[in-house]
């Protein structure tokens, strides 16, 4: 149901891989919200206030997103939201959402099959909001469920897979340009090269490269990228293959090598999550 | 030494020259092959070709692949090796591992993974290359370049 997951779109999410959670229960979400809320309040008392000088009353909500899964074996996604209500404003004023984070597992059978009972597999964590809140929420989960969070970086190799995969996806409305950003190494001043390609041209190129619809091979991705690189070289005499691909933006989603993702199309949300789950699992293993 | 990263090439060459040895060695640095033909008659015999590939740069792999086409077949009997650097930083990976393994297989030459950016590993690699060079130049009695090359490849498979 696209309406229920619409709030996940067009937001910048920072990616983490999470090791399996010990003794996590879907039935205790309300309890967890209470405990996390108390933890945050305690941290604030300790002086680890997130915003100096601003007294915020933070409310924690933990809920389940049953739509976000790939196979039946996957755990339903868990959403954690932090909202604030300034004590100065009237009691029934709107709460402002200040931080969101969600755990999910899409087609994570590789991991869930090999994990003992009592462990819940939710290897992918996505956070939006202040880093300080991410750190507090992360610490609570780590302490409570004996798991480990690690930033998930995306290598240029994986980014080129995403570029190829997402170019092939059909989009209804006029798609935005496909953009690749490259960082040039070994220079005294940092230099980024942005390469924008008309989405129809990119799709036409990918269609000539891909042999079996629904299947993608490394060779096809290489050929696709090499075509884009040689085209660029012909015009600018720069070998993009000697630079580092740091960001890929298409109509489906945009991904940055530091592990930052933005979902733009709800119909492909699960598809992108499946890829990210795979990356998270390989980082864990 | 053939590779697109001249800075790293230079550092490795210096490390090799600094090593203690009892034979004369000359190192030719090139960014790609073929070498300019004008100097063919002046060039000394080449005993070992080490191709340098940086996993962070697809270009370095393409460069090496293009250069390999200009190498005489006789060199692939133990006188060629591949030095692969940059493997420590998985998140910067622009070259797929399978491509590297395939290269070693297709050209029947050993693939050495070495983080040449780290001085300690540079020194260790320099020592290994010197040892290989001694064998390839025929300085080690009883061991030929071909037998050593196949020994290295078989142990890598394990």
Tab-separated table of C-alpha atoms in Angstrom:
chain	number	residue	atom	x	y	z
A	1	UNK	CA	0.000	0.000	0.000
A	2	UNK	CA	1.854	3.069	-1.267
A	3	UNK	CA	0.016	5.515	1.000
A	4	UNK	CA	1.346	3.918	4.157
A	5	UNK	CA	4.942	4.112	3.021
A	6	UNK	CA	4.741	7.488	1.282
A	7	UNK	CA	6.331	9.194	4.275
A	8	UNK	CA	9.541	7.272	3.586
A	9	UNK	CA	9.993	8.888	0.198
A	10	UNK	CA	12.022	11.979	-0.622
A	11	UNK	CA	13.818	11.950	2.725
A	12	UNK	CA	17.526	11.497	3.152
A	13	UNK	CA	18.250	8.279	5.077
A	14	UNK	CA	21.623	7.390	6.548
A	15	UNK	CA	22.330	3.671	6.297
A	16	UNK	CA	23.604	1.293	8.958
A	17	UNK	CA	24.035	-2.449	9.131
A	18	UNK	CA	22.729	-4.070	12.320
A	19	UNK	CA	23.650	-7.482	13.668
A	20	UNK	CA	20.720	-9.717	14.749
A	21	UNK	CA	18.804	-8.514	17.815
A	22	UNK	CA	18.633	-10.829	20.797
A	23	UNK	CA	15.234	-11.458	22.366
A	24	UNK	CA	13.398	-8.767	20.443
A	25	UNK	CA	9.653	-9.186	20.426
A	26	UNK	CA	7.112	-7.648	18.070
A	27	UNK	CA	4.559	-7.795	20.863
A	28	UNK	CA	6.487	-5.489	23.161
A	29	UNK	CA	6.762	-2.424	20.949
A	30	UNK	CA	4.883	-0.203	23.400
A	31	UNK	CA	7.189	-1.281	26.219
A	32	UNK	CA	10.217	-0.504	24.099
A	33	UNK	CA	8.847	2.961	23.361
A	34	UNK	CA	8.477	3.608	27.078
A	35	UNK	CA	11.942	2.311	27.917
A	36	UNK	CA	13.559	4.267	25.109
A	37	UNK	CA	11.758	7.387	26.197
A	38	UNK	CA	13.055	6.969	29.736
A	39	UNK	CA	16.555	6.372	28.384
A	40	UNK	CA	16.460	9.559	26.339
A	41	UNK	CA	15.255	11.542	29.331
A	42	UNK	CA	18.051	10.060	31.427
A	43	UNK	CA	20.634	10.941	28.820
A	44	UNK	CA	19.357	14.489	28.788
A	45	UNK	CA	19.652	14.670	32.559
A	46	UNK	CA	23.242	13.482	32.271
A	47	UNK	CA	23.887	16.559	30.247
A	48	UNK	CA	23.986	14.869	26.894
A	49	UNK	CA	21.332	17.308	25.739
A	50	UNK	CA	20.891	17.342	22.048
A	51	UNK	CA	19.941	20.940	21.682
A	52	UNK	CA	21.480	23.298	24.155
A	53	UNK	CA	19.112	25.732	25.716
A	54	UNK	CA	16.006	24.195	24.251
A	55	UNK	CA	13.817	22.221	26.615
A	56	UNK	CA	12.106	19.605	24.545
A	57	UNK	CA	9.643	17.053	25.698
A	58	UNK	CA	10.446	14.040	23.572
A	59	UNK	CA	7.843	11.431	22.796
A	60	UNK	CA	8.842	8.041	21.423
A	61	UNK	CA	6.672	5.895	19.183
A	62	UNK	CA	7.656	2.396	18.053
A	63	UNK	CA	5.492	0.721	15.451
A	64	UNK	CA	5.582	-2.064	12.928
A	65	UNK	CA	5.494	-1.665	9.135
A	66	UNK	CA	4.253	-5.027	7.926
A	67	UNK	CA	4.261	-4.017	4.256
A	68	UNK	CA	8.001	-3.661	4.094
A	69	UNK	CA	9.261	-7.135	3.605
A	70	UNK	CA	10.313	-9.302	0.730
A	71	UNK	CA	9.505	-12.869	1.658
A	72	UNK	CA	7.327	-14.290	4.406
A	73	UNK	CA	10.447	-15.234	6.290
A	74	UNK	CA	11.435	-11.598	6.635
A	75	UNK	CA	10.738	-9.768	9.855
A	76	UNK	CA	8.286	-6.899	9.519
A	77	UNK	CA	10.002	-3.536	9.539
A	78	UNK	CA	10.102	-1.625	12.814
A	79	UNK	CA	9.738	2.143	12.860
A	80	UNK	CA	10.944	4.390	15.679
A	81	UNK	CA	9.842	8.010	15.719
A	82	UNK	CA	10.849	10.802	18.045
A	83	UNK	CA	8.486	13.771	18.231
A	84	UNK	CA	8.765	16.861	20.309
A	85	UNK	CA	6.343	19.243	21.840
A	86	UNK	CA	7.703	22.401	23.286
A	87	UNK	CA	6.390	22.765	26.867
A	88	UNK	CA	5.764	26.430	26.202
A	89	UNK	CA	3.081	25.795	23.586
A	90	UNK	CA	-0.464	24.639	24.510
A	91	UNK	CA	-1.100	21.004	25.396
A	92	UNK	CA	-2.917	20.084	22.223
A	93	UNK	CA	-0.516	21.708	19.837
A	94	UNK	CA	0.919	19.569	17.107
A	95	UNK	CA	3.851	17.397	17.812
A	96	UNK	CA	6.768	17.870	15.529
A	97	UNK	CA	8.548	14.832	14.188
A	98	UNK	CA	12.214	15.406	14.903
A	99	UNK	CA	13.795	12.053	14.159
A	100	UNK	CA	12.852	8.770	12.491
A	101	UNK	CA	14.639	5.486	12.207
A	102	UNK	CA	13.523	2.143	10.880
A	103	UNK	CA	14.862	-1.387	10.841
A	104	UNK	CA	14.027	-3.641	7.985
A	105	UNK	CA	14.857	-6.866	6.249
A	106	UNK	CA	13.861	-7.454	2.634
A	107	UNK	CA	14.697	-10.909	1.285
A	108	UNK	CA	17.259	-11.434	3.971
A	109	UNK	CA	16.961	-15.227	3.916
A	110	UNK	CA	20.727	-15.606	3.702
A	111	UNK	CA	21.029	-14.219	7.183
A	112	UNK	CA	17.789	-15.309	8.846
A	113	UNK	CA	18.265	-18.929	7.839
A	114	UNK	CA	21.573	-19.195	9.632
A	115	UNK	CA	20.742	-17.502	12.877
A	116	UNK	CA	19.797	-19.328	16.108
A	117	UNK	CA	16.398	-18.902	17.755
A	118	UNK	CA	15.876	-15.862	19.979
A	119	UNK	CA	17.534	-13.711	17.360
A	120	UNK	CA	15.599	-11.334	15.119
A	121	UNK	CA	17.143	-10.360	11.793
A	122	UNK	CA	16.687	-6.769	10.828
A	123	UNK	CA	20.036	-6.049	9.199
A	124	UNK	CA	19.250	-2.696	7.609
A	125	UNK	CA	18.719	0.465	9.642
A	126	UNK	CA	17.846	3.835	8.120
A	127	UNK	CA	17.937	7.085	10.081
A	128	UNK	CA	16.724	10.589	9.340
A	129	UNK	CA	17.335	13.439	11.737
A	130	UNK	CA	20.046	14.716	14.056
A	131	UNK	CA	23.047	12.445	14.450
A	132	UNK	CA	22.894	12.891	18.218
A	133	UNK	CA	19.467	11.245	18.357
A	134	UNK	CA	20.652	8.438	16.095
A	135	UNK	CA	23.478	7.869	18.508
A	136	UNK	CA	21.171	7.783	21.566
A	137	UNK	CA	18.624	5.471	19.953
A	138	UNK	CA	21.438	3.295	18.621
A	139	UNK	CA	23.036	3.003	22.061
A	140	UNK	CA	19.745	1.953	23.598
A	141	UNK	CA	19.208	-0.775	20.998
A	142	UNK	CA	22.783	-1.946	21.339
A	143	UNK	CA	22.498	-2.168	25.101
A	144	UNK	CA	19.046	-3.740	25.126
A	145	UNK	CA	19.388	-6.278	22.324
A	146	UNK	CA	23.153	-6.861	22.284
A	147	UNK	CA	23.469	-5.874	18.656
A	148	UNK	CA	25.992	-3.758	16.801
A	149	UNK	CA	25.390	-0.823	14.462
A	150	UNK	CA	27.874	0.103	11.765
A	151	UNK	CA	27.681	2.754	9.091
A	152	UNK	CA	27.012	1.097	5.751
A	153	UNK	CA	29.172	2.490	2.998
A	154	UNK	CA	28.437	1.783	-0.667
A	155	UNK	CA	31.395	1.050	-2.930
A	156	UNK	CA	31.688	2.494	-6.457
A	157	UNK	CA	31.160	-1.039	-7.746
A	158	UNK	CA	27.784	-1.295	-6.025
A	159	UNK	CA	26.847	2.230	-7.047
A	160	UNK	CA	27.365	1.313	-10.696
A	161	UNK	CA	25.074	-1.693	-10.205
A	162	UNK	CA	22.445	0.645	-8.844
A	163	UNK	CA	22.913	3.017	-11.769
A	164	UNK	CA	22.395	0.189	-14.253
A	165	UNK	CA	19.495	-1.425	-12.370
A	166	UNK	CA	17.596	1.775	-11.782
A	167	UNK	CA	18.076	3.025	-15.341
A	168	UNK	CA	16.233	-0.026	-16.571
A	169	UNK	CA	13.163	0.641	-14.428
A	170	UNK	CA	10.061	1.987	-16.094
A	171	UNK	CA	8.832	5.264	-14.688
A	172	UNK	CA	5.419	6.760	-15.397
A	173	UNK	CA	5.917	10.469	-15.450
A	174	UNK	CA	8.758	12.278	-17.157
A	175	UNK	CA	11.776	11.049	-15.338
A	176	UNK	CA	14.478	13.349	-14.113
A	177	UNK	CA	17.973	13.162	-15.524
A	178	UNK	CA	20.318	10.415	-14.395
A	179	UNK	CA	23.227	11.974	-12.578
A	180	UNK	CA	26.551	10.445	-11.677
A	181	UNK	CA	28.988	12.284	-9.436
A	182	UNK	CA	32.678	11.418	-9.436
A	183	UNK	CA	35.355	12.497	-7.021
A	184	UNK	CA	38.795	13.017	-8.523
A	185	UNK	CA	41.629	11.655	-6.358
A	186	UNK	CA	45.161	12.923	-5.871
A	187	UNK	CA	44.386	16.598	-6.358
A	188	UNK	CA	45.395	19.404	-3.976
A	189	UNK	CA	41.863	20.879	-4.239
A	190	UNK	CA	38.932	18.488	-4.082
A	191	UNK	CA	37.201	18.221	-7.436
A	192	UNK	CA	33.860	16.628	-8.203
A	193	UNK	CA	32.623	15.898	-11.681
A	194	UNK	CA	28.894	15.702	-12.256
A	195	UNK	CA	27.735	13.799	-15.329
A	196	UNK	CA	24.053	14.219	-16.195
A	197	UNK	CA	22.432	11.977	-18.785
A	198	UNK	CA	18.982	12.285	-20.290
A	199	UNK	CA	16.967	9.416	-18.783
A	200	UNK	CA	15.662	8.226	-22.145
A	201	UNK	CA	19.166	8.056	-23.581
A	202	UNK	CA	20.360	6.159	-20.527
A	203	UNK	CA	17.473	3.721	-20.768
A	204	UNK	CA	18.017	3.259	-24.509
A	205	UNK	CA	21.669	2.447	-23.844
A	206	UNK	CA	20.806	0.022	-21.058
A	207	UNK	CA	18.202	-1.680	-23.232
A	208	UNK	CA	20.819	-2.443	-25.871
A	209	UNK	CA	23.155	-3.844	-23.236
A	210	UNK	CA	20.808	-5.971	-21.158
A	211	UNK	CA	20.234	-9.357	-22.742
A	212	UNK	CA	17.645	-10.961	-20.462
A	213	UNK	CA	14.978	-8.720	-18.971
A	214	UNK	CA	14.853	-9.172	-15.225
A	215	UNK	CA	18.451	-10.384	-15.071
A	216	UNK	CA	21.588	-8.330	-14.766
A	217	UNK	CA	25.167	-9.545	-15.013
A	218	UNK	CA	28.401	-7.839	-13.988
A	219	UNK	CA	29.476	-7.775	-17.645
A	220	UNK	CA	26.360	-5.858	-18.621
A	221	UNK	CA	26.944	-3.315	-15.857
A	222	UNK	CA	30.583	-2.955	-16.985
A	223	UNK	CA	29.605	-2.439	-20.620
A	224	UNK	CA	26.968	0.123	-19.645
A	225	UNK	CA	29.387	2.119	-17.502
A	226	UNK	CA	32.191	1.824	-20.071
A	227	UNK	CA	29.917	3.302	-22.733
A	228	UNK	CA	29.141	6.250	-20.478
A	229	UNK	CA	32.840	6.667	-19.643
A	230	UNK	CA	34.014	6.563	-23.273
A	231	UNK	CA	31.329	9.013	-24.319
A	232	UNK	CA	32.584	11.398	-21.634
A	233	UNK	CA	36.189	10.815	-22.648
A	234	UNK	CA	35.426	11.567	-26.277
A	235	UNK	CA	34.095	14.975	-25.321
A	236	UNK	CA	36.247	15.986	-22.372
A	237	UNK	CA	39.370	13.819	-22.598
A	238	UNK	CA	38.919	12.796	-18.974
A	239	UNK	CA	39.019	9.142	-17.913
A	240	UNK	CA	36.154	8.823	-15.461
A	241	UNK	CA	37.270	5.251	-14.833
A	242	UNK	CA	40.269	6.641	-12.951
A	243	UNK	CA	38.008	8.566	-10.575
A	244	UNK	CA	35.775	7.389	-7.768
A	245	UNK	CA	32.035	7.176	-8.374
A	246	UNK	CA	30.492	8.706	-5.258
A	247	UNK	CA	26.864	9.360	-6.067
A	248	UNK	CA	24.171	7.997	-8.352
A	249	UNK	CA	20.814	9.741	-8.839
A	250	UNK	CA	17.984	8.411	-10.944
A	251	UNK	CA	14.208	8.782	-10.919
A	252	UNK	CA	13.959	5.674	-8.713
A	253	UNK	CA	16.353	6.682	-5.956
A	254	UNK	CA	19.619	8.392	-5.245
A	255	UNK	CA	22.522	6.815	-3.394
A	256	UNK	CA	25.769	8.236	-2.007
A	257	UNK	CA	28.868	6.217	-1.210
A	258	UNK	CA	28.866	7.419	2.410
A	259	UNK	CA	25.755	5.300	2.856
A	260	UNK	CA	23.001	7.804	2.242
A	261	UNK	CA	19.887	6.955	0.276
A	262	UNK	CA	16.794	8.756	-0.913
A	263	UNK	CA	13.776	6.822	-2.202
A	264	UNK	CA	11.813	8.566	-4.919
A	265	UNK	CA	9.341	5.990	-6.206
A	266	UNK	CA	7.128	3.902	-3.936
A	267	UNK	CA	6.680	1.108	-6.486
A	268	UNK	CA	10.419	0.392	-6.406
A	269	UNK	CA	10.892	0.899	-2.671
A	270	UNK	CA	11.024	-2.821	-1.904
A	271	UNK	CA	13.392	-3.443	-4.790
A	272	UNK	CA	15.891	-0.888	-3.552
A	273	UNK	CA	15.517	-2.164	0.024
A	274	UNK	CA	16.310	-5.672	-1.188
A	275	UNK	CA	19.604	-4.456	-2.628
A	276	UNK	CA	20.438	-2.478	0.502
A	277	UNK	CA	19.567	-5.456	2.727
A	278	UNK	CA	22.033	-7.521	0.721
A	279	UNK	CA	24.758	-4.918	1.234
A	280	UNK	CA	24.002	-4.758	4.950
A	281	UNK	CA	24.167	-8.536	5.270
A	282	UNK	CA	27.528	-8.731	3.508
A	283	UNK	CA	28.877	-6.064	5.816
A	284	UNK	CA	27.721	-8.055	8.841
A	285	UNK	CA	29.094	-11.383	7.686
B	1	UNK	CA	56.873	-1.939	-13.790
B	2	UNK	CA	53.794	-1.073	-15.817
B	3	UNK	CA	50.922	0.840	-14.258
B	4	UNK	CA	48.930	4.056	-14.451
B	5	UNK	CA	49.820	5.347	-10.971
B	6	UNK	CA	53.246	6.881	-11.498
B	7	UNK	CA	53.670	8.013	-7.919
B	8	UNK	CA	53.167	4.532	-6.509
B	9	UNK	CA	55.379	3.035	-9.218
B	10	UNK	CA	58.169	5.394	-8.277
B	11	UNK	CA	57.877	4.488	-4.588
B	12	UNK	CA	57.940	0.763	-5.296
B	13	UNK	CA	60.951	1.148	-7.586
B	14	UNK	CA	62.781	3.059	-4.873
B	15	UNK	CA	61.947	0.364	-2.336
B	16	UNK	CA	63.354	-2.281	-4.668
B	17	UNK	CA	66.547	-0.346	-5.237
B	18	UNK	CA	67.043	0.178	-1.504
B	19	UNK	CA	67.093	-3.573	-0.867
B	20	UNK	CA	70.417	-5.264	-0.353
B	21	UNK	CA	71.372	-7.377	-3.341
B	22	UNK	CA	74.453	-8.794	-4.952
B	23	UNK	CA	73.457	-8.266	-8.563
B	24	UNK	CA	72.866	-5.255	-10.745
B	25	UNK	CA	69.255	-4.332	-11.378
B	26	UNK	CA	67.663	-1.769	-13.618
B	27	UNK	CA	64.029	-0.876	-13.369
B	28	UNK	CA	62.070	0.569	-16.250
B	29	UNK	CA	58.889	2.444	-15.352
B	30	UNK	CA	56.149	2.754	-17.921
B	31	UNK	CA	52.540	3.864	-17.722
B	32	UNK	CA	51.603	1.537	-20.545
B	33	UNK	CA	52.942	-0.734	-23.259
B	34	UNK	CA	54.227	-0.876	-25.921
B	35	UNK	CA	57.487	0.806	-25.037
B	36	UNK	CA	58.665	3.363	-27.610
B	37	UNK	CA	60.316	1.484	-30.426
B	38	UNK	CA	63.062	4.055	-31.011
B	39	UNK	CA	65.026	2.742	-28.042
B	40	UNK	CA	64.574	-0.976	-28.784
B	41	UNK	CA	68.187	-1.544	-29.722
B	42	UNK	CA	69.451	0.158	-26.565
B	43	UNK	CA	67.168	-1.670	-24.180
B	44	UNK	CA	68.642	-4.371	-21.920
B	45	UNK	CA	66.990	-7.792	-21.641
B	46	UNK	CA	63.737	-7.702	-19.673
B	47	UNK	CA	63.543	-10.433	-17.044
B	48	UNK	CA	60.301	-9.621	-15.278
B	49	UNK	CA	57.241	-7.505	-16.037
B	50	UNK	CA	55.116	-6.482	-13.064
B	51	UNK	CA	51.751	-4.958	-13.939
B	52	UNK	CA	50.276	-2.703	-11.266
B	53	UNK	CA	46.499	-2.546	-10.834
B	54	UNK	CA	44.701	-0.323	-8.356
B	55	UNK	CA	41.366	-1.716	-7.268
B	56	UNK	CA	40.122	1.792	-6.737
B	57	UNK	CA	40.597	2.678	-10.380
B	58	UNK	CA	38.868	0.869	-13.219
B	59	UNK	CA	41.139	2.792	-15.520
B	60	UNK	CA	44.257	1.134	-14.120
B	61	UNK	CA	42.778	-2.286	-14.972
B	62	UNK	CA	41.834	-1.217	-18.485
B	63	UNK	CA	45.313	0.209	-18.957
B	64	UNK	CA	46.942	-3.056	-17.935
B	65	UNK	CA	44.593	-5.092	-20.142
B	66	UNK	CA	45.479	-2.950	-23.145
B	67	UNK	CA	49.204	-3.210	-22.377
B	68	UNK	CA	49.070	-7.002	-22.044
B	69	UNK	CA	48.257	-7.262	-25.731
B	70	UNK	CA	51.719	-5.928	-26.523
B	71	UNK	CA	53.635	-8.485	-24.486
B	72	UNK	CA	55.368	-11.292	-26.310
B	73	UNK	CA	53.927	-14.719	-25.453
B	74	UNK	CA	57.259	-15.996	-24.123
B	75	UNK	CA	57.006	-13.661	-21.148
B	76	UNK	CA	53.933	-15.494	-19.874
B	77	UNK	CA	56.107	-18.466	-18.960
B	78	UNK	CA	56.719	-17.125	-15.496
B	79	UNK	CA	58.080	-13.661	-16.287
B	80	UNK	CA	54.891	-11.713	-15.701
B	81	UNK	CA	53.094	-10.969	-12.460
B	82	UNK	CA	50.222	-8.751	-11.356
B	83	UNK	CA	50.463	-6.484	-8.329
B	84	UNK	CA	47.028	-5.520	-7.020
B	85	UNK	CA	46.831	-2.656	-4.571
B	86	UNK	CA	43.996	-0.898	-2.769
B	87	UNK	CA	42.232	-4.057	-1.620
B	88	UNK	CA	42.232	-2.992	2.014
B	89	UNK	CA	39.614	-0.340	1.402
B	90	UNK	CA	36.564	-2.325	0.361
B	91	UNK	CA	34.384	0.755	0.189
B	92	UNK	CA	36.489	2.288	-2.548
B	93	UNK	CA	36.312	-0.776	-4.737
B	94	UNK	CA	35.723	0.067	-8.401
B	95	UNK	CA	37.047	-3.160	-9.857
B	96	UNK	CA	35.368	-6.495	-9.403
B	97	UNK	CA	37.487	-9.265	-7.836
B	98	UNK	CA	36.454	-11.810	-10.443
B	99	UNK	CA	37.972	-9.646	-13.147
B	100	UNK	CA	41.319	-9.793	-11.324
B	101	UNK	CA	41.218	-13.564	-10.834
B	102	UNK	CA	40.285	-14.055	-14.463
B	103	UNK	CA	43.246	-11.944	-15.528
B	104	UNK	CA	45.621	-14.144	-13.549
B	105	UNK	CA	44.044	-17.273	-15.020
B	106	UNK	CA	43.935	-16.129	-18.624
B	107	UNK	CA	47.561	-14.953	-18.567
B	108	UNK	CA	48.817	-17.829	-16.404
B	109	UNK	CA	50.566	-15.422	-14.084
B	110	UNK	CA	50.563	-14.951	-10.325
B	111	UNK	CA	48.443	-12.231	-8.738
B	112	UNK	CA	49.974	-10.601	-5.650
B	113	UNK	CA	47.761	-8.558	-3.382
B	114	UNK	CA	49.769	-5.825	-1.746
B	115	UNK	CA	48.763	-2.546	-0.181
B	116	UNK	CA	51.531	-0.598	-1.873
B	117	UNK	CA	50.438	2.579	-0.162
B	118	UNK	CA	51.768	1.198	3.121
B	119	UNK	CA	55.531	1.384	3.478
B	120	UNK	CA	55.924	-1.932	5.289
B	121	UNK	CA	54.091	-3.803	2.577
B	122	UNK	CA	56.000	-1.950	-0.117
B	123	UNK	CA	59.243	-3.185	1.384
B	124	UNK	CA	57.932	-6.762	1.636
B	125	UNK	CA	56.698	-6.628	-1.968
B	126	UNK	CA	60.049	-5.253	-3.104
B	127	UNK	CA	61.751	-8.225	-1.472
B	128	UNK	CA	59.391	-10.680	-3.136
B	129	UNK	CA	59.881	-9.073	-6.525
B	130	UNK	CA	63.646	-9.222	-6.133
B	131	UNK	CA	63.471	-12.908	-5.331
B	132	UNK	CA	61.258	-13.507	-8.365
B	133	UNK	CA	63.586	-11.422	-10.488
B	134	UNK	CA	66.592	-13.493	-9.442
B	135	UNK	CA	64.789	-16.628	-10.556
B	136	UNK	CA	63.568	-15.108	-13.810
B	137	UNK	CA	67.088	-13.925	-14.657
B	138	UNK	CA	68.361	-17.454	-14.135
B	139	UNK	CA	70.478	-16.622	-11.081
B	140	UNK	CA	69.010	-19.396	-8.956
B	141	UNK	CA	70.302	-22.772	-10.104
B	142	UNK	CA	67.672	-25.493	-10.413
B	143	UNK	CA	64.670	-23.177	-10.395
B	144	UNK	CA	63.325	-21.840	-13.666
B	145	UNK	CA	60.924	-18.947	-14.089
B	146	UNK	CA	58.282	-21.339	-15.405
B	147	UNK	CA	58.491	-23.781	-12.509
B	148	UNK	CA	58.423	-20.971	-9.969
B	149	UNK	CA	55.496	-19.309	-11.695
B	150	UNK	CA	53.411	-22.466	-11.646
B	151	UNK	CA	54.371	-23.064	-8.015
B	152	UNK	CA	53.080	-19.615	-7.102
B	153	UNK	CA	49.858	-20.071	-8.985
B	154	UNK	CA	49.131	-23.452	-7.466
B	155	UNK	CA	49.653	-22.181	-3.943
B	156	UNK	CA	47.343	-19.241	-4.643
B	157	UNK	CA	44.578	-21.658	-5.651
B	158	UNK	CA	44.786	-23.302	-2.250
